[in-house]
């Protein structure tokens, strides 16, 4: 269902699994059925590029996407469930611009 895919995407894309990296891309076959939702870093770098062309970004500039990434959403969920160092609080939280100016 779409709720399961959303949970997978949020867990995989926004939890800190590798110190120093707060977002990750997923390079696997499920991108073909999820409209490339796993190409997260590429999407954030070029948010106006259509989902169908996000693979071209990595192909054009592979040196910028030599980053930690995933090839298995099941593996991400397994690590989240079994790694005691990863909790629901393993996320980067930033203050809003409004809060900073106060």
Tab-separated table of C-alpha atoms in Angstrom:
chain	number	residue	atom	x	y	z
A	1	UNK	CA	0.000	0.000	0.000
A	2	UNK	CA	1.028	3.624	-0.326
A	3	UNK	CA	1.399	3.954	3.466
A	4	UNK	CA	4.031	1.191	3.539
A	5	UNK	CA	5.961	2.820	0.679
A	6	UNK	CA	5.818	6.200	2.445
A	7	UNK	CA	7.143	4.652	5.693
A	8	UNK	CA	9.973	2.988	3.790
A	9	UNK	CA	10.858	6.200	2.007
A	10	UNK	CA	10.866	8.387	5.133
A	11	UNK	CA	12.917	5.900	7.153
A	12	UNK	CA	15.418	5.364	4.361
A	13	UNK	CA	15.752	8.986	3.372
A	14	UNK	CA	15.795	10.945	6.599
A	15	UNK	CA	17.334	8.938	9.425
A	16	UNK	CA	21.030	9.269	10.229
A	17	UNK	CA	22.519	5.834	9.588
A	18	UNK	CA	25.994	7.126	8.688
A	19	UNK	CA	27.397	9.973	10.817
A	20	UNK	CA	27.821	13.130	8.775
A	21	UNK	CA	25.112	12.236	6.256
A	22	UNK	CA	21.501	13.119	6.811
A	23	UNK	CA	19.905	12.102	3.521
A	24	UNK	CA	20.423	9.083	1.311
A	25	UNK	CA	19.358	7.805	-2.052
A	26	UNK	CA	18.073	4.331	-2.803
A	27	UNK	CA	19.442	2.717	-5.972
A	28	UNK	CA	17.366	-0.367	-6.501
A	29	UNK	CA	14.622	-1.890	-8.615
A	30	UNK	CA	11.736	-0.485	-6.576
A	31	UNK	CA	12.430	2.945	-8.062
A	32	UNK	CA	10.739	1.682	-11.227
A	33	UNK	CA	7.413	1.237	-9.411
A	34	UNK	CA	7.711	4.162	-6.978
A	35	UNK	CA	8.396	6.910	-9.529
A	36	UNK	CA	12.044	7.152	-8.423
A	37	UNK	CA	11.178	8.192	-4.883
A	38	UNK	CA	14.505	6.680	-3.820
A	39	UNK	CA	16.566	9.202	-5.794
A	40	UNK	CA	16.415	11.506	-2.814
A	41	UNK	CA	19.690	13.425	-3.008
A	42	UNK	CA	19.202	14.013	-6.710
A	43	UNK	CA	15.682	15.302	-6.069
A	44	UNK	CA	16.849	17.731	-3.378
A	45	UNK	CA	19.645	19.049	-5.565
A	46	UNK	CA	17.347	19.557	-8.560
A	47	UNK	CA	13.785	19.619	-7.277
A	48	UNK	CA	12.302	20.765	-10.584
A	49	UNK	CA	13.635	17.843	-12.600
A	50	UNK	CA	10.784	15.409	-13.365
A	51	UNK	CA	10.937	12.054	-11.568
A	52	UNK	CA	11.408	10.301	-14.896
A	53	UNK	CA	14.729	12.091	-15.459
A	54	UNK	CA	16.339	11.925	-12.019
A	55	UNK	CA	18.592	9.011	-13.086
A	56	UNK	CA	20.165	11.318	-15.691
A	57	UNK	CA	21.444	13.644	-12.953
A	58	UNK	CA	23.573	10.921	-11.378
A	59	UNK	CA	24.734	9.778	-14.824
A	60	UNK	CA	25.831	13.329	-15.757
A	61	UNK	CA	27.699	14.040	-12.516
A	62	UNK	CA	28.552	10.754	-10.766
A	63	UNK	CA	31.369	12.374	-8.764
A	64	UNK	CA	28.780	14.382	-6.807
A	65	UNK	CA	26.722	11.302	-5.932
A	66	UNK	CA	29.468	9.045	-4.600
A	67	UNK	CA	27.659	9.154	-1.247
A	68	UNK	CA	26.334	6.567	1.190
A	69	UNK	CA	23.217	5.046	-0.361
A	70	UNK	CA	20.969	2.004	-0.124
A	71	UNK	CA	20.211	-0.839	-2.472
A	72	UNK	CA	17.630	-2.556	-0.256
A	73	UNK	CA	14.676	-1.015	1.556
A	74	UNK	CA	14.272	-4.255	3.512
A	75	UNK	CA	17.884	-3.898	4.629
A	76	UNK	CA	17.214	-0.349	5.811
A	77	UNK	CA	14.216	-1.444	7.858
A	78	UNK	CA	16.163	-4.394	9.278
A	79	UNK	CA	18.989	-2.115	10.357
A	80	UNK	CA	16.519	0.379	11.847
A	81	UNK	CA	14.858	-2.415	13.835
A	82	UNK	CA	18.040	-4.135	15.012
A	83	UNK	CA	20.722	-1.441	15.404
A	84	UNK	CA	20.593	-0.099	18.986
A	85	UNK	CA	22.307	3.120	17.849
A	86	UNK	CA	19.414	4.067	15.565
A	87	UNK	CA	16.281	5.311	17.289
A	88	UNK	CA	13.276	7.454	16.318
A	89	UNK	CA	15.444	10.389	17.423
A	90	UNK	CA	18.246	9.625	14.929
A	91	UNK	CA	17.307	12.540	12.749
A	92	UNK	CA	18.738	15.956	12.046
A	93	UNK	CA	16.456	18.600	13.521
A	94	UNK	CA	17.007	22.211	12.530
A	95	UNK	CA	15.518	25.319	13.971
A	96	UNK	CA	13.202	27.127	11.635
A	97	UNK	CA	14.372	30.428	10.188
A	98	UNK	CA	11.643	32.123	12.171
A	99	UNK	CA	12.902	30.642	15.469
A	100	UNK	CA	16.498	31.643	14.685
A	101	UNK	CA	15.545	35.278	14.137
A	102	UNK	CA	13.771	35.580	17.488
